[in-house]
GROMACS .gro file of N, CA and C in nm:
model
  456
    1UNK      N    1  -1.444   0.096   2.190
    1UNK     CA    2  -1.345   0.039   2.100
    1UNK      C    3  -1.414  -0.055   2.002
    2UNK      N    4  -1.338  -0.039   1.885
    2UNK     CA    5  -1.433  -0.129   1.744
    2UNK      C    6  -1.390  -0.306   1.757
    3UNK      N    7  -1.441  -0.350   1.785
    3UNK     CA    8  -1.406  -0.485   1.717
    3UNK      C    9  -1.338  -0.543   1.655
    4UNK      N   10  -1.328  -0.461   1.571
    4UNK     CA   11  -1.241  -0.458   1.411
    4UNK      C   12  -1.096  -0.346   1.446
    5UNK      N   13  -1.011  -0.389   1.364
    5UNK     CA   14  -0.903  -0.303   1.329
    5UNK      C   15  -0.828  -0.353   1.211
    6UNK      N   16  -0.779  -0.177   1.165
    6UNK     CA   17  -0.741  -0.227   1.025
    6UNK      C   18  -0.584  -0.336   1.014
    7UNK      N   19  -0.571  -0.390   0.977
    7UNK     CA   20  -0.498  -0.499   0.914
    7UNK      C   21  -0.486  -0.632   1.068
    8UNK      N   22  -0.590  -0.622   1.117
    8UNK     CA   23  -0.588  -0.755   1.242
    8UNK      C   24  -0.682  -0.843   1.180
    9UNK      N   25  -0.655  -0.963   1.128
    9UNK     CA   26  -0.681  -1.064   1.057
    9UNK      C   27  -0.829  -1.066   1.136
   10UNK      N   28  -0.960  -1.151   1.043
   10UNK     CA   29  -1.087  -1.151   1.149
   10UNK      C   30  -1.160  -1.297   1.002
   11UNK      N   31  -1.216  -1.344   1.111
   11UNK     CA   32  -1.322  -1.449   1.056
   11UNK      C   33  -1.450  -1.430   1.103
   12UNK      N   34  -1.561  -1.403   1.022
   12UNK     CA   35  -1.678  -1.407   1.060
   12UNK      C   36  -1.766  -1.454   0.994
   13UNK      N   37  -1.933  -1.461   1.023
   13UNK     CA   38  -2.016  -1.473   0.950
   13UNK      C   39  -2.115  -1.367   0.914
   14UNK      N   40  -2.146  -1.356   0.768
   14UNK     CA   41  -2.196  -1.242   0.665
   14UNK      C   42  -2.290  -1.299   0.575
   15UNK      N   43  -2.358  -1.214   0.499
   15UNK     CA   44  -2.435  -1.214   0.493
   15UNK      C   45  -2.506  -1.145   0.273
   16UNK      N   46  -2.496  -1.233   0.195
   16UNK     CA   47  -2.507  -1.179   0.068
   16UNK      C   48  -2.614  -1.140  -0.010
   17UNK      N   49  -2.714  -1.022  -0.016
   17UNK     CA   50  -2.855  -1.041  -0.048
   17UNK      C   51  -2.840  -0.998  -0.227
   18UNK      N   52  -2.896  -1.108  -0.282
   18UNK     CA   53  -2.916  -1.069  -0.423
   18UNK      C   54  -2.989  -1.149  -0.502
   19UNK      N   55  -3.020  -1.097  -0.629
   19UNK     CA   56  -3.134  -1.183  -0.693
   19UNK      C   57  -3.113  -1.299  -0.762
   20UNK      N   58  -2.997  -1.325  -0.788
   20UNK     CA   59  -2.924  -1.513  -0.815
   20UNK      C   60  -2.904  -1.564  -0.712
   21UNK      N   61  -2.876  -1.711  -0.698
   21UNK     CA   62  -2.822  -1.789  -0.637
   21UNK      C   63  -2.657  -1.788  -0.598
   22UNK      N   64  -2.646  -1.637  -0.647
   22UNK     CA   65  -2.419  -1.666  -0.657
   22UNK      C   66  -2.428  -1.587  -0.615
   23UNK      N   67  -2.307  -1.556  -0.539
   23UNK     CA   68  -2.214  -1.435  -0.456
   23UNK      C   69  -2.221  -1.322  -0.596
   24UNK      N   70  -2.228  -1.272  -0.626
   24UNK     CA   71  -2.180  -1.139  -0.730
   24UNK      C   72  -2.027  -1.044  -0.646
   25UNK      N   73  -1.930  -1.128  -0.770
   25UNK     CA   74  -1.812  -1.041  -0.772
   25UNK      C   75  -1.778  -0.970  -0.853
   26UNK      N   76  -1.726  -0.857  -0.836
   26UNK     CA   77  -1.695  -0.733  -0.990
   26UNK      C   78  -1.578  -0.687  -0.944
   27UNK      N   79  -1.548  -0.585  -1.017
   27UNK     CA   80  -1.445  -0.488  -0.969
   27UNK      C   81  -1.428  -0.405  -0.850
   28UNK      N   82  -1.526  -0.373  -0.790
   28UNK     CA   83  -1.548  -0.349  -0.620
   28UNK      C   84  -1.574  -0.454  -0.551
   29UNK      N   85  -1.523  -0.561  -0.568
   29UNK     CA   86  -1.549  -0.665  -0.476
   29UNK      C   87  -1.702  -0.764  -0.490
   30UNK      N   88  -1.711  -0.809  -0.360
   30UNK     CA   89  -1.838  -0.921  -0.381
   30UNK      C   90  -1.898  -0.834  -0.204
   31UNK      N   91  -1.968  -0.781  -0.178
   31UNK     CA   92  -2.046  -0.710  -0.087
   31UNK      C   93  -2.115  -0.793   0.023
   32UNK      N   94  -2.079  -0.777   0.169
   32UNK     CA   95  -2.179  -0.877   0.214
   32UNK      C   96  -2.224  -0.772   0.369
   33UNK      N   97  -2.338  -0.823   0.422
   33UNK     CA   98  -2.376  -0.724   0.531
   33UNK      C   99  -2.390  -0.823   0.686
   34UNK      N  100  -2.390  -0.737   0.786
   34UNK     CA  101  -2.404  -0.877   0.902
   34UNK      C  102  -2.507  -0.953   0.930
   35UNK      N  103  -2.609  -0.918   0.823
   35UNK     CA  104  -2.769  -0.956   0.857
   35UNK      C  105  -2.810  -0.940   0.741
   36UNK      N  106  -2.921  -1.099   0.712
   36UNK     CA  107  -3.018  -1.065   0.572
   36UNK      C  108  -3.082  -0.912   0.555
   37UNK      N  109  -3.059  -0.889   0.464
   37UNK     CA  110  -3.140  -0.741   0.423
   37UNK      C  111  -3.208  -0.775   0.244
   38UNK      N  112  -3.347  -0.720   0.254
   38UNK     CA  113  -3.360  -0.748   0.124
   38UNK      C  114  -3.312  -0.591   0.063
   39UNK      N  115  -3.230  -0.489   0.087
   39UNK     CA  116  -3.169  -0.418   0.011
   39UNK      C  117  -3.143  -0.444  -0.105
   40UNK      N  118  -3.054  -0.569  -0.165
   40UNK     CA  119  -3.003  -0.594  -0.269
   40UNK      C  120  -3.066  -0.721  -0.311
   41UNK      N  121  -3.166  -0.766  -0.277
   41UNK     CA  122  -3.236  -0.900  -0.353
   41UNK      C  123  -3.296  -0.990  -0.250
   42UNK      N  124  -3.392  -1.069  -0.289
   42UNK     CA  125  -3.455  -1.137  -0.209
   42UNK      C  126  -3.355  -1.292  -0.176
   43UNK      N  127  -3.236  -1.308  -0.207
   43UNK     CA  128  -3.217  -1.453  -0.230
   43UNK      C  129  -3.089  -1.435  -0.131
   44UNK      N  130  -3.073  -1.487  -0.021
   44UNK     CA  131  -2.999  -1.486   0.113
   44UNK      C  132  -2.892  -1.569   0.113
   45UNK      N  133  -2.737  -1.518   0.122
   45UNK     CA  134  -2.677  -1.603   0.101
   45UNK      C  135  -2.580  -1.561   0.205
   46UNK      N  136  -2.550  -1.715   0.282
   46UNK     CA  137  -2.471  -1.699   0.442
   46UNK      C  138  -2.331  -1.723   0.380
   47UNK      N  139  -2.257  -1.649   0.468
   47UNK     CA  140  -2.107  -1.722   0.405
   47UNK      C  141  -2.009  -1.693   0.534
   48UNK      N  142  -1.891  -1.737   0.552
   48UNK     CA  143  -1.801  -1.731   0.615
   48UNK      C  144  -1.659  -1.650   0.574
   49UNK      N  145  -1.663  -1.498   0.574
   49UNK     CA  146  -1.537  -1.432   0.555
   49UNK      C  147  -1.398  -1.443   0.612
   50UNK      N  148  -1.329  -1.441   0.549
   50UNK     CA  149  -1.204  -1.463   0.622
   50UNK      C  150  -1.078  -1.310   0.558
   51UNK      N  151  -1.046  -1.188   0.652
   51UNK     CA  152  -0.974  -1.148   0.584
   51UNK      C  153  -0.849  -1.146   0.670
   52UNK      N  154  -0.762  -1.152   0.582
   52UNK     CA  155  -0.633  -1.162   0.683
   52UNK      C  156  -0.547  -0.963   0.694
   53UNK      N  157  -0.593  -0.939   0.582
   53UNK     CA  158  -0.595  -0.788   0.604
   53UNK      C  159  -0.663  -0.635   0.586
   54UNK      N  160  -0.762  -0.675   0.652
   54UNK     CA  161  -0.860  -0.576   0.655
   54UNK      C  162  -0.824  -0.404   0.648
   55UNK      N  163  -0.889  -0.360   0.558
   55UNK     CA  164  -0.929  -0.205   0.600
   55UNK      C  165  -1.062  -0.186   0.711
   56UNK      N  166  -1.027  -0.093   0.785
   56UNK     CA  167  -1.132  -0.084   0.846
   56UNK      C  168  -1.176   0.052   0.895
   57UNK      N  169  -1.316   0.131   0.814
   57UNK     CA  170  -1.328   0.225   0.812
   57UNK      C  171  -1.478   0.244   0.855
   58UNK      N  172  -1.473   0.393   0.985
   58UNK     CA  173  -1.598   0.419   1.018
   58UNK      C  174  -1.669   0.526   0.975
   59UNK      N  175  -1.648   0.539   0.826
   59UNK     CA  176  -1.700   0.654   0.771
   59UNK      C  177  -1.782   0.586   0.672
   60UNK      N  178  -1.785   0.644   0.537
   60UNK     CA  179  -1.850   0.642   0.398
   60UNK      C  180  -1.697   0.609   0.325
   61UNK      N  181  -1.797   0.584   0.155
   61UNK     CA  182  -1.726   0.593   0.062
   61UNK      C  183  -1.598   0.702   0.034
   62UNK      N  184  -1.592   0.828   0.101
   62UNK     CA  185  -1.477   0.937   0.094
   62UNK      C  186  -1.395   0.887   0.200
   63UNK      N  187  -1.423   0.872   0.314
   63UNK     CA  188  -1.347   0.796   0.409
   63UNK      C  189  -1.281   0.675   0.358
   64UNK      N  190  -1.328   0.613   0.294
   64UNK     CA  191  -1.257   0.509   0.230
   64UNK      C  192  -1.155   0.509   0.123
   65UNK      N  193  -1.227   0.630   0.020
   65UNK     CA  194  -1.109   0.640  -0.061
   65UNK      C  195  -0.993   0.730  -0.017
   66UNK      N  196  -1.031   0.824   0.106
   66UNK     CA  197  -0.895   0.896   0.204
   66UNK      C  198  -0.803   0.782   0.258
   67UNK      N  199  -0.853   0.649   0.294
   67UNK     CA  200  -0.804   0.563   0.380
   67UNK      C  201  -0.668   0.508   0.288
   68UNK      N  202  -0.700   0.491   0.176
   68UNK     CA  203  -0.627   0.396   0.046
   68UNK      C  204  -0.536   0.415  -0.011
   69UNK      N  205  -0.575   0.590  -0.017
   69UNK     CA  206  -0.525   0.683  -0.116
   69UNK      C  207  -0.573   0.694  -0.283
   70UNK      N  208  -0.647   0.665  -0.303
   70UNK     CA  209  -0.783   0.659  -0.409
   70UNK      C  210  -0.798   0.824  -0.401
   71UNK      N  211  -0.877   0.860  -0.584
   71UNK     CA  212  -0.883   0.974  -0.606
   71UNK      C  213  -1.022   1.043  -0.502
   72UNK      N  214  -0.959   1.115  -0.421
   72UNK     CA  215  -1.060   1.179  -0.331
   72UNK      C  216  -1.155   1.238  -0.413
   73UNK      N  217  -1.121   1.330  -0.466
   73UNK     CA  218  -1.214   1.436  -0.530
   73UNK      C  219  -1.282   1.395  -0.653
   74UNK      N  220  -1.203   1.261  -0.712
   74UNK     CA  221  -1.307   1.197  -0.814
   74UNK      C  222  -1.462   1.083  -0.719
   75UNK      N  223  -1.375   1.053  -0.632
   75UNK     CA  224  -1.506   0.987  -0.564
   75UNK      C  225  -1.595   1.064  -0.476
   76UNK      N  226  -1.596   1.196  -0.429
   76UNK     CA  227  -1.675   1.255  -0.390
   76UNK      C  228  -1.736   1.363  -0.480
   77UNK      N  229  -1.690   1.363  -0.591
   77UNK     CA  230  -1.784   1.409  -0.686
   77UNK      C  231  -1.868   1.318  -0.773
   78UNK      N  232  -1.844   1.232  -0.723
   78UNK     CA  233  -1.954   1.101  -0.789
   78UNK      C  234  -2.026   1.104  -0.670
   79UNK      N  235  -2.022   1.083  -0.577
   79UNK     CA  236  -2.107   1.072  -0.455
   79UNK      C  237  -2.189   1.193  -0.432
   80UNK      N  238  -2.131   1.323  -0.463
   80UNK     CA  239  -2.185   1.414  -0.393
   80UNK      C  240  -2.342   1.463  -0.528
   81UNK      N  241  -2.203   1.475  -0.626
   81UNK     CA  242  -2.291   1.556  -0.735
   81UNK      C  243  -2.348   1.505  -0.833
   82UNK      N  244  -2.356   1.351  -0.865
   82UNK     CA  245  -2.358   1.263  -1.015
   82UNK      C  246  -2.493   1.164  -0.914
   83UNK      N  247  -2.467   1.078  -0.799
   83UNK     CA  248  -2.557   1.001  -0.782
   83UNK      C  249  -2.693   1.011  -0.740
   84UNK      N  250  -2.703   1.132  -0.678
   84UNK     CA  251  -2.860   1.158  -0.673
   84UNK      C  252  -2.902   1.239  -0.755
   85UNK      N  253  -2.888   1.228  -0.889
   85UNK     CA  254  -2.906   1.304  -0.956
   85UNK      C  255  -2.950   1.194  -1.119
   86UNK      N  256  -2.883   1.091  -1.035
   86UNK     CA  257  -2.867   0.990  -1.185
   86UNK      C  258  -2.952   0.935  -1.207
   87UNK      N  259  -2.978   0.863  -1.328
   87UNK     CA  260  -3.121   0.756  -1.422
   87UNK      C  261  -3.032   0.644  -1.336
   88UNK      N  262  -2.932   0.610  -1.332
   88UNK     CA  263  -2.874   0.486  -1.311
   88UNK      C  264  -2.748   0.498  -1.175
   89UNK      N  265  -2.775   0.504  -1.072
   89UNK     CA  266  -2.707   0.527  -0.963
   89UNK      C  267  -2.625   0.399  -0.932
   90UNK      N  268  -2.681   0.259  -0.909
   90UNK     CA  269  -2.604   0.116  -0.940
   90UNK      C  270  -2.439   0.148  -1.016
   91UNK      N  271  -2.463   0.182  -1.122
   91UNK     CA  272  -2.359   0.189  -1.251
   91UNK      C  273  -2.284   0.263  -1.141
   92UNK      N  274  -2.296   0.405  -1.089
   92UNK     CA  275  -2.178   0.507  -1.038
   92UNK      C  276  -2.126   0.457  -0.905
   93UNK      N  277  -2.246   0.400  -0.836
   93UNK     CA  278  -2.196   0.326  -0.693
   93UNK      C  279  -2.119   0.236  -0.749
   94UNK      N  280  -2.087   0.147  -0.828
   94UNK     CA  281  -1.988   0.042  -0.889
   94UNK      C  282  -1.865   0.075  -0.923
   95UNK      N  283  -1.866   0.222  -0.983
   95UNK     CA  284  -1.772   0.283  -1.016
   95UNK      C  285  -1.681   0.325  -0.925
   96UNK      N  286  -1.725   0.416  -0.787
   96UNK     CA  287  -1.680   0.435  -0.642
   96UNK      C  288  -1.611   0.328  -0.580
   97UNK      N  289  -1.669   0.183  -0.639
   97UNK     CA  290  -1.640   0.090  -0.536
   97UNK      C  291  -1.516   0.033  -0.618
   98UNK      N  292  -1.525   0.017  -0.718
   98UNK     CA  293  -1.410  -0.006  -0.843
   98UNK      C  294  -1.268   0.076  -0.778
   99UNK      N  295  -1.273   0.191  -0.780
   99UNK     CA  296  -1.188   0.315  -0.743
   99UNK      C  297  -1.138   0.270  -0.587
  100UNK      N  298  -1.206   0.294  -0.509
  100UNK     CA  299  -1.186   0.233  -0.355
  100UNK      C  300  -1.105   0.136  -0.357
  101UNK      N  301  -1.157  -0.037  -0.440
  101UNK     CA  302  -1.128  -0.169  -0.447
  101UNK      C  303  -0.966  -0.159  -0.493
  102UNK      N  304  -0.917  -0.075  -0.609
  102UNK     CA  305  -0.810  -0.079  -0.697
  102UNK      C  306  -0.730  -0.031  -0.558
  103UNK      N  307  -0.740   0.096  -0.506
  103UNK     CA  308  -0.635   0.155  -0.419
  103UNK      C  309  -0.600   0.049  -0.308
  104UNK      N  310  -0.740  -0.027  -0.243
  104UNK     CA  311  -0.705  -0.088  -0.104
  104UNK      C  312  -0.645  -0.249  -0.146
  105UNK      N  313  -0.683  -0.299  -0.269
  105UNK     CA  314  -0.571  -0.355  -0.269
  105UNK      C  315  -0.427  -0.352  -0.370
  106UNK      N  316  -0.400  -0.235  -0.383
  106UNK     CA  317  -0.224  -0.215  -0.386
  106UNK      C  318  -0.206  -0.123  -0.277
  107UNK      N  319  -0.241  -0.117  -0.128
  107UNK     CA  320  -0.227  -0.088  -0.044
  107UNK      C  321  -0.246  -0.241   0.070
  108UNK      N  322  -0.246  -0.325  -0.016
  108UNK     CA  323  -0.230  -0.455   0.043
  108UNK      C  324  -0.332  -0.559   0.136
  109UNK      N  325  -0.470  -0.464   0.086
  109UNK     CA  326  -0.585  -0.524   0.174
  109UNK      C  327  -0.650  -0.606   0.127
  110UNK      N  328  -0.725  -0.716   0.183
  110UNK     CA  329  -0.795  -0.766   0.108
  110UNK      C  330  -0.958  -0.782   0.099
  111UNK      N  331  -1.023  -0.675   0.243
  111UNK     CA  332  -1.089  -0.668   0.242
  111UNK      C  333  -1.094  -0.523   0.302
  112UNK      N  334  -1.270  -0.511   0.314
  112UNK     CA  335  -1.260  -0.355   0.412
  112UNK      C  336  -1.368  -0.413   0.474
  113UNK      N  337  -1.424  -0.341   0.613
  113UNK     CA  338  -1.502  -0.360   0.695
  113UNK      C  339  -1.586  -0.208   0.746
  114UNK      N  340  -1.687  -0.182   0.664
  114UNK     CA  341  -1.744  -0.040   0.727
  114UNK      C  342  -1.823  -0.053   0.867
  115UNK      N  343  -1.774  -0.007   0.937
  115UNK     CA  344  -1.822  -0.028   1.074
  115UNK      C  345  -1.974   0.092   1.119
  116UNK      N  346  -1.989   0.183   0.991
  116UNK     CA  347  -2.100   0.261   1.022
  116UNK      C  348  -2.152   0.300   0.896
  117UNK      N  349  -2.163   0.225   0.807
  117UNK     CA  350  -2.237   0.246   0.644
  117UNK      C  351  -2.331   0.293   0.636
  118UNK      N  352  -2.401   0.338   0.518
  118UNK     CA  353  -2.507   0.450   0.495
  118UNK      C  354  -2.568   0.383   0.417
  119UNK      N  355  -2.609   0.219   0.495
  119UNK     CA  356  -2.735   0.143   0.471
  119UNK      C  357  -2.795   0.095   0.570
  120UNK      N  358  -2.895   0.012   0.587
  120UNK     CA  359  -2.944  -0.083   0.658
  120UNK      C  360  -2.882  -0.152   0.764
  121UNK      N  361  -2.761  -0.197   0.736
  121UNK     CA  362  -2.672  -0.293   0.808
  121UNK      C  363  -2.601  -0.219   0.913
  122UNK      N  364  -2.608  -0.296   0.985
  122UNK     CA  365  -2.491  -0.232   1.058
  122UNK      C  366  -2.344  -0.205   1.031
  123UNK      N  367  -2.327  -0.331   0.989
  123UNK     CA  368  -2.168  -0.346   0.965
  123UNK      C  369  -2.172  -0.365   0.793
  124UNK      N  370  -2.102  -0.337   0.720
  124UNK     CA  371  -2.055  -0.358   0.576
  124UNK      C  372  -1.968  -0.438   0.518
  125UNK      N  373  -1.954  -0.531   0.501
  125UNK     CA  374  -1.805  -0.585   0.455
  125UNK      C  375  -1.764  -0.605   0.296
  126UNK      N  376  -1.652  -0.563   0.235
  126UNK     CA  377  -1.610  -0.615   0.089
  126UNK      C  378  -1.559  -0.676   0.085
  127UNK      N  379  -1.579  -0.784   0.053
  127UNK     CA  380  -1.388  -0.903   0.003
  127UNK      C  381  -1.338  -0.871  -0.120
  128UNK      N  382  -1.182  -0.806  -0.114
  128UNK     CA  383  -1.173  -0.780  -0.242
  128UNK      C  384  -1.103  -0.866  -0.358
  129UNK      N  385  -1.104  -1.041  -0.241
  129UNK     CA  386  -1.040  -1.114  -0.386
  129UNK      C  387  -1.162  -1.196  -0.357
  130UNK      N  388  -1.137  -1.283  -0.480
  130UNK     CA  389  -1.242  -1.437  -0.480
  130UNK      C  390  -1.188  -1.532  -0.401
  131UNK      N  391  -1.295  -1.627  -0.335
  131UNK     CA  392  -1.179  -1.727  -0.237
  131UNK      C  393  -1.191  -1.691  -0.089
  132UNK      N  394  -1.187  -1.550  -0.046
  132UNK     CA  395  -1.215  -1.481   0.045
  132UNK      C  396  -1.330  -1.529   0.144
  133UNK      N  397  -1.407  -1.579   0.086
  133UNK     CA  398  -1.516  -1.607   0.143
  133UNK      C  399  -1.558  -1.766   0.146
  134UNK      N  400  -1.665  -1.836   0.209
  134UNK     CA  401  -1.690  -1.987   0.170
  134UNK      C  402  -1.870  -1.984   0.171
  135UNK      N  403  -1.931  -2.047   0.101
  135UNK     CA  404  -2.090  -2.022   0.136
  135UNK      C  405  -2.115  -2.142   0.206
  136UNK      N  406  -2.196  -2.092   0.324
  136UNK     CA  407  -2.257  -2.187   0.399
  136UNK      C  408  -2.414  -2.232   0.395
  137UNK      N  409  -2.441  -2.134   0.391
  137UNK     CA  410  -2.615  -2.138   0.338
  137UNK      C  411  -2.678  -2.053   0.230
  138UNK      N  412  -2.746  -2.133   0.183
  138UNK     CA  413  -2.842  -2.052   0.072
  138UNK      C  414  -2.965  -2.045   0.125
  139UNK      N  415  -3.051  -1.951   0.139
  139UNK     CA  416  -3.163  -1.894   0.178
  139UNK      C  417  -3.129  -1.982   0.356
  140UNK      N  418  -3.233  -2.119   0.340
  140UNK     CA  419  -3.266  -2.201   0.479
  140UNK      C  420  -3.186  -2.290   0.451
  141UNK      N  421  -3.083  -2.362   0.339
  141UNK     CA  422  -3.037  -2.444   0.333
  141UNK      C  423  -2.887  -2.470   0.377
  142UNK      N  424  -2.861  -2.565   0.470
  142UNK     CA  425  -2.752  -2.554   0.503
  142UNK      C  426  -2.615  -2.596   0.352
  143UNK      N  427  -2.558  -2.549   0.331
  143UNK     CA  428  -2.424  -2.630   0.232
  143UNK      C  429  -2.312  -2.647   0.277
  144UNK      N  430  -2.289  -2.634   0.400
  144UNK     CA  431  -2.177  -2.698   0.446
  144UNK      C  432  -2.166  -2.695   0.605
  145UNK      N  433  -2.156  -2.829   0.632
  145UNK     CA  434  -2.164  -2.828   0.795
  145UNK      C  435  -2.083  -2.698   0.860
  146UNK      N  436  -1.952  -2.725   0.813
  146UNK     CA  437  -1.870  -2.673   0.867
  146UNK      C  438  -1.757  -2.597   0.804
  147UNK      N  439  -1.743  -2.476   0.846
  147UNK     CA  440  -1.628  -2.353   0.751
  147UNK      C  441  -1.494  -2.431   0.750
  148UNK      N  442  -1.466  -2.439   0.679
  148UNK     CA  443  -1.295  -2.463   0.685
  148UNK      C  444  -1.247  -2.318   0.713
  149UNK      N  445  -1.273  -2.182   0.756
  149UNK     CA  446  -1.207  -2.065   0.798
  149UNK      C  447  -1.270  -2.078   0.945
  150UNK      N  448  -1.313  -2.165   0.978
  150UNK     CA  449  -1.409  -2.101   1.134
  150UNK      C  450  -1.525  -2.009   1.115
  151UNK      N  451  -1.566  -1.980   1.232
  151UNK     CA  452  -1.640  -1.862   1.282
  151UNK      C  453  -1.609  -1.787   1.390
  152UNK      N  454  -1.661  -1.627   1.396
  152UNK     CA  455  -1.684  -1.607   1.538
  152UNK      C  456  -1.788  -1.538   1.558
   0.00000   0.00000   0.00000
């Protein structure tokens, strides 16, 4: 049994790798993993998630946009046939996550939780509003004793 379930509220600690000092939020959300990874940048940023209504999916990006109700067949033809194929793969993965982000929240979520992603991490998480999250550390530095969301 997963840990996780979709819409059972969860607080944890995550994990933001990128090459600024800031969370990076867009239109697919702000991305965080359960463990530093330099996947996405050398600059480590701890934070404390809080979603009160999670998606929670143990697939990929098609699993996700099946979950939402997001255009299936537009996001697995970006996945299948456009991204390994592309000069600029970033841009189309943004695009997927854009598509995903729009459906899950007017399906009322505010985050998702990939419990078996097709990276590094084990676990995946999106927050899909701002606020969602609190930073606790940057790289070694602590910035805040203590979460005002908790931990677990």
């Amino acid at each position: 049994m997963s840990e996780f379930a979709t819409g059972r509220p969860v607080v944890l600690r995550a994990w933001h790798n990128t090459s600024t000092r800031a969370v990076k939020y867009g239109a697919g959300g702000a991305f965080f993993a359960d463990a530093p990874t330099a996947e996405y940048g050398d600059e480590a940023i701890e934070v404390v998630l809080r979603f009160r209504r999670p998606l929670v999916v143990g697939g990929d990006k098609v699993d996700a946009a099946a979950a939402v109700g997001a255009d299936v067949a537009e996001v697995e033809r970006i996945v299948v046939d456009e991204i390994p194929t592309s000069s600029n793969p970033r841009r189309l993965y943004a695009k997927v996550d854009a598509l995903i982000a729009v459906a899950a929240r007017r399906a009322g979520h505010d985050g998702i939780i990939y419990t078996n992603p097709m990276s590094l991490s084990r676990h995946e998480y999106v927050a899909l509003r701002q606020g969602g999250w609190r930073v606790v550390r940057h790289g070694g530095v602590a910035v805040a004793a203590r979460s005002r969301f908790g931990a677990r």
